[in-house]
Amino acid sequence: MDVRGSFDTNRILLIPALAVFIAASAAFIGCSGEAGQPVGPEAQAQADIALQFPEGYTYDPGTGAIYPPSGQYNASAPSYVTSMTLVISGDDMETLSFPVDLNTLAVTFSITPGIRTFTIIVTTSIGLTFTDSVTLEVVSGGPIYLEFNLNINAPPSGVSASATPDLAKPGDVISLSCQASDLDPGDVLTYTWSGPNGWTATGQNATYEIPNYGTFTFTCTVSDGWGGHGSASVTVRAPMPNMAPVVKSVSIVEALSNLPPSWGYLTPWDTANIYCSAQDPDGDPLTYTLSDQFGVLANGPKALNVAVPNLGGCPPKPMFEDWVVTCTVNDGKGGTASGVGKMPVGWCF
């Protein structure tokens, strides 16, 4: 004997974020037309289904109306629901699967009496699947009570957090802002901020005073009130002020020996090696330029085998004239420094 039923899922479960309740009573009508007496090859079962709503809301199963009217509580499928399936299984029967028409939100099925498990499966376009099951004994002439508890809810999406400015200094007050959306109409989103040293704030917007130099990360968590949440983070930097590099020395030596000339000067027919030593307090990489009064000698911390310029001469010119080499360094952050090295050059003896 088959028991036939019709479950109007418009009344079963598609209330976003609400637990739903099915109370189905079966009355079996046989050929004799007498209720409760199954006669003939099959019997009919009619399900009366009701919903549970939060306090203050009522549902009329006769008209399908919800009081007071609200866009948040409605008996229609959320837009992100892609399919619904009612699965009925039991030890002595083949598992049956019934697709639910999303246009009518109704499904009609036929099963034999016995211990039966009813499972509702709801799939969505947001990567979530909702399901619940109830097991009961279906008997001829007896009532059927089903209760599904489904929390069909899309969590907040598109969560983003921003900070203005995101580059600050101690004492600056930054403005934090959080944006999010929700596919469930009527969901009221709440925003909670967390940050350094246990700092918290509530609301879509917040402010924070930078206490010191460092890096600060703020996280915005968005909740929809139905268990769905999303989060996003933003980082604000308050770097230490840049410290300029320092040129420690500029040395000019005779190229052949790589030592200062023992006689204390160079001549125009000599070659020289030039070295610049510098450091940066912040550890920033440095770029070097070596130059003299005639132009650039090298782009780097050293210049090798440089021809000594023709300086000095015989009286009335000075016998020796200083060859001045300048080393300029740059840390790439606006910090520069320079230093000079000198070497007498002459040729009239």
XYZ file of C-alpha atoms in Angstrom:
349
model
C 0.000 0.000 0.000
C 1.379 3.392 -0.963
C 0.904 6.474 1.128
C 0.749 9.554 -1.027
C 1.596 12.967 0.321
C 1.937 16.513 -0.862
C 4.289 18.843 1.005
C 4.038 22.497 0.090
C 7.610 23.622 0.729
C 6.473 27.196 0.416
C 5.254 26.500 3.938
C 8.036 24.156 4.923
C 11.372 25.834 5.083
C 12.292 28.686 2.837
C 12.200 31.410 5.429
C 15.750 32.779 5.464
C 17.382 32.285 8.824
C 14.291 30.805 10.529
C 13.758 27.411 12.085
C 10.690 25.855 10.482
C 8.244 23.302 11.723
C 6.066 20.834 9.874
C 3.059 19.270 11.526
C 1.591 16.842 9.021
C -1.394 14.676 9.868
C -2.412 11.903 7.506
C -6.044 10.936 6.973
C -6.487 7.838 4.849
C -9.520 7.680 2.582
C -10.333 4.312 1.068
C -12.866 3.209 -1.492
C -15.591 3.177 1.145
C -15.009 6.893 1.705
C -14.655 6.435 5.467
C -11.817 8.295 7.118
C -9.187 6.283 8.951
C -10.003 2.982 7.239
C -7.527 2.191 4.458
C -9.312 0.134 1.833
C -8.189 -0.875 -1.630
C -4.776 -0.873 -3.285
C -3.621 2.520 -1.969
C -4.512 5.267 0.485
C -4.253 9.034 0.310
C -2.441 11.214 2.873
C -2.900 14.953 3.164
C -0.328 17.016 5.071
C -1.256 20.095 7.044
C 1.906 22.128 7.540
C 2.605 25.108 9.765
C 5.597 27.315 10.494
C 7.202 28.504 13.702
C 8.032 32.220 13.693
C 9.801 34.451 16.194
C 7.722 35.990 18.924
C 5.403 38.630 17.539
C 4.829 36.920 14.180
C 1.990 34.583 13.206
C 1.371 32.509 10.107
C -2.008 31.541 8.653
C -1.558 28.230 6.779
C -4.951 28.707 5.141
C -3.995 31.916 3.361
C -0.206 31.759 3.570
C -0.211 35.220 5.165
C 2.346 36.380 7.725
C 1.440 38.969 10.366
C 2.619 41.620 10.730
C 3.756 41.822 7.074
C 7.520 42.024 6.765
C 9.979 41.724 3.933
C 12.332 39.868 6.245
C 9.913 37.023 6.953
C 8.534 35.707 3.721
C 7.572 32.339 2.400
C 9.628 32.423 -0.781
C 12.997 31.032 -1.760
C 16.025 33.303 -1.389
C 17.492 34.263 -4.746
C 20.653 32.258 -4.104
C 18.797 28.920 -3.711
C 19.508 26.849 -6.819
C 17.768 23.564 -5.994
C 15.714 21.752 -3.375
C 15.356 18.012 -3.014
C 13.208 15.852 -0.735
C 14.813 12.446 -0.115
C 12.822 9.615 1.513
C 14.561 6.421 2.599
C 13.879 3.283 4.635
C 15.217 -0.217 5.230
C 12.615 -1.974 3.118
C 12.354 0.511 0.291
C 14.387 2.028 -2.465
C 15.572 5.532 -1.634
C 13.385 8.064 -3.371
C 14.440 11.530 -4.441
C 11.958 14.228 -5.386
C 13.085 17.546 -6.896
C 11.199 20.545 -5.608
C 9.913 22.989 -8.200
C 11.414 26.341 -7.229
C 8.595 28.168 -9.008
C 5.822 26.514 -7.006
C 7.934 25.414 -4.036
C 5.894 22.216 -3.825
C 6.599 18.511 -4.134
C 4.278 15.503 -4.264
C 5.472 12.041 -3.284
C 4.245 8.490 -2.734
C 5.718 6.029 -0.211
C 4.795 2.777 1.505
C 4.158 2.623 5.269
C 7.107 1.848 7.543
C 10.044 3.546 9.247
C 10.936 6.387 6.928
C 13.578 9.110 6.948
C 12.645 12.407 5.310
C 15.577 14.640 4.292
C 15.386 18.136 2.837
C 18.482 19.273 0.879
C 18.831 22.884 -0.235
C 21.744 23.884 -2.484
C 22.779 27.453 -3.211
C 24.926 29.521 -5.536
C 27.031 30.786 -2.617
C 28.736 27.455 -1.997
C 26.583 26.462 0.982
C 24.258 23.478 1.349
C 21.518 23.279 3.973
C 19.985 19.989 5.052
C 17.956 18.422 7.828
C 16.344 15.032 8.390
C 13.590 13.492 10.482
C 12.806 9.797 10.920
C 9.347 8.500 11.835
C 7.006 5.599 11.298
C 4.445 6.082 8.562
C 1.335 4.024 9.330
C -2.019 3.729 7.644
C -4.554 5.925 9.331
C -2.051 7.464 11.753
C -0.860 11.055 12.020
C 2.484 12.171 10.572
C 4.497 14.793 12.425
C 7.604 16.172 10.740
C 9.893 18.857 12.066
C 12.761 20.264 10.023
C 15.106 22.861 11.479
C 16.897 24.728 8.728
C 18.752 27.987 9.028
C 18.914 29.059 5.395
C 21.140 32.079 5.494
C 23.695 33.789 3.280
C 26.561 35.234 5.317
C 27.666 38.821 4.708
C 29.745 39.109 1.543
C 32.000 41.647 -0.119
C 33.434 42.674 3.238
C 36.160 45.309 2.878
C 37.981 47.524 5.362
C 39.832 50.782 4.721
C 41.854 53.292 6.738
C 42.487 56.989 6.099
C 45.351 57.701 6.108
C 47.126 54.352 5.919
C 50.506 56.013 6.468
C 50.626 57.933 9.736
C 52.761 59.092 12.633
C 52.256 58.966 16.413
C 49.399 61.213 17.491
C 47.537 60.973 14.191
C 43.868 59.935 14.386
C 42.950 57.556 11.577
C 39.440 56.888 10.272
C 38.379 53.278 9.754
C 35.502 52.247 7.498
C 33.939 48.853 6.762
C 31.650 47.905 3.862
C 29.600 44.723 3.363
C 26.468 43.418 1.659
C 24.021 40.596 2.328
C 21.903 38.549 -0.068
C 19.087 38.132 2.458
C 16.703 41.119 2.270
C 16.065 42.657 5.646
C 19.160 41.338 7.394
C 20.552 43.975 9.737
C 24.347 43.908 9.711
C 26.422 44.689 12.793
C 30.071 45.724 12.640
C 32.723 44.986 15.256
C 36.326 46.197 15.119
C 39.380 44.700 16.805
C 42.912 46.028 16.794
C 46.212 46.370 18.647
C 46.495 45.722 22.385
C 42.884 44.598 22.803
C 41.348 47.696 21.197
C 37.732 47.204 20.058
C 34.982 49.349 18.591
C 31.505 48.872 17.167
C 29.848 50.412 14.149
C 30.578 50.655 10.470
C 33.030 53.503 11.109
C 35.578 53.960 13.888
C 38.616 56.067 14.771
C 41.959 55.187 16.336
C 44.814 57.363 17.581
C 48.247 56.053 16.612
C 50.184 55.711 19.903
C 53.692 55.088 18.611
C 55.783 54.063 15.632
C 54.992 50.633 14.232
C 52.536 48.649 12.132
C 48.896 48.389 13.175
C 46.340 45.883 11.842
C 42.598 46.355 12.275
C 39.951 43.689 11.579
C 36.282 44.373 10.881
C 33.881 41.476 11.550
C 30.381 41.737 10.094
C 27.492 39.651 11.494
C 23.999 39.282 10.055
C 22.225 38.223 13.259
C 21.543 34.714 11.955
C 24.954 33.156 12.519
C 26.521 34.395 9.292
C 29.610 36.545 9.415
C 32.524 37.795 7.311
C 35.638 39.811 8.016
C 38.330 41.951 6.419
C 41.515 43.577 7.691
C 43.449 46.750 6.950
C 46.986 47.719 7.978
C 48.262 51.173 8.915
C 51.977 51.944 9.052
C 53.608 54.537 11.273
C 57.276 54.184 10.277
C 60.162 55.749 12.123
C 61.436 58.976 10.470
C 64.112 58.278 7.919
C 67.665 58.848 9.142
C 70.190 60.113 6.632
C 73.266 58.046 5.762
C 76.765 59.002 6.867
C 79.949 59.047 4.749
C 82.710 57.752 6.966
C 85.715 58.162 4.688
C 86.929 58.854 1.147
C 90.416 57.550 0.456
C 92.721 58.018 -2.562
C 95.615 55.569 -2.899
C 98.292 54.727 -5.452
C 96.839 52.036 -7.734
C 99.913 49.819 -8.063
C 100.435 49.314 -4.347
C 96.863 50.112 -3.302
C 98.442 52.171 -0.511
C 98.818 55.904 0.110
C 101.928 57.177 -1.741
C 104.908 57.072 0.608
C 106.077 60.452 -0.679
C 102.715 62.036 0.140
C 101.569 63.067 -3.336
C 100.713 61.771 -6.801
C 101.826 62.899 -10.250
C 99.815 63.212 -13.467
C 101.386 60.028 -14.844
C 100.160 57.946 -11.873
C 96.929 55.974 -11.549
C 94.868 55.840 -8.396
C 92.217 53.760 -6.633
C 89.452 55.612 -4.822
C 87.305 54.116 -2.046
C 84.228 55.465 -0.258
C 82.945 54.045 3.043
C 79.409 54.922 4.217
C 76.619 53.478 6.332
C 72.908 54.041 6.921
C 71.451 54.040 10.480
C 68.209 52.480 9.193
C 70.029 49.783 7.250
C 68.750 51.137 3.948
C 70.718 50.144 0.826
C 72.833 53.008 -0.493
C 73.751 54.202 -3.954
C 77.162 55.856 -4.468
C 78.545 58.474 -6.859
C 82.253 59.341 -6.999
C 83.206 62.580 -8.749
C 85.986 65.162 -8.899
C 86.248 68.710 -10.187
C 86.217 67.377 -13.747
C 83.133 65.099 -13.600
C 81.822 61.700 -12.490
C 84.455 59.037 -11.887
C 82.211 56.067 -10.988
C 78.701 55.095 -9.876
C 79.613 52.896 -6.965
C 81.669 52.862 -3.768
C 84.997 52.550 -5.592
C 86.835 53.658 -8.732
C 89.918 51.704 -9.810
C 92.890 52.659 -11.969
C 91.777 56.251 -12.379
C 94.196 58.491 -14.289
C 95.453 61.244 -12.005
C 94.559 64.671 -13.465
C 97.215 67.161 -14.493
C 97.355 69.519 -11.523
C 100.113 71.677 -10.060
C 103.084 72.936 -12.059
C 106.198 75.036 -11.903
C 106.457 78.542 -10.473
C 104.791 80.910 -10.647
C 102.120 78.148 -10.396
C 101.919 76.211 -7.124
C 104.013 73.074 -7.268
C 101.122 71.044 -5.796
C 97.359 71.290 -6.087
C 94.781 69.151 -4.263
C 92.853 66.581 -6.221
C 89.415 66.666 -4.520
C 87.161 63.604 -4.859
C 83.573 63.774 -3.563
C 81.514 60.719 -2.547
C 77.719 61.244 -2.521
C 75.400 58.563 -1.099
C 71.601 58.252 -1.272
C 69.327 55.933 0.762
C 66.404 56.109 -1.695
C 64.148 57.676 0.924
C 65.270 61.253 0.616
C 68.328 60.896 2.809
C 71.684 61.926 1.297
C 75.194 62.619 2.535
C 78.564 63.467 1.029
C 82.211 63.421 1.993
C 85.487 64.390 0.332
C 88.964 62.988 0.007
C 92.026 64.992 -1.050
C 95.387 64.111 -2.542
C 98.141 66.598 -3.569
C 99.172 66.351 -7.226
C 102.308 67.934 -8.714
C 104.952 67.408 -11.402
C 107.502 70.244 -11.266
C 110.523 69.219 -9.179
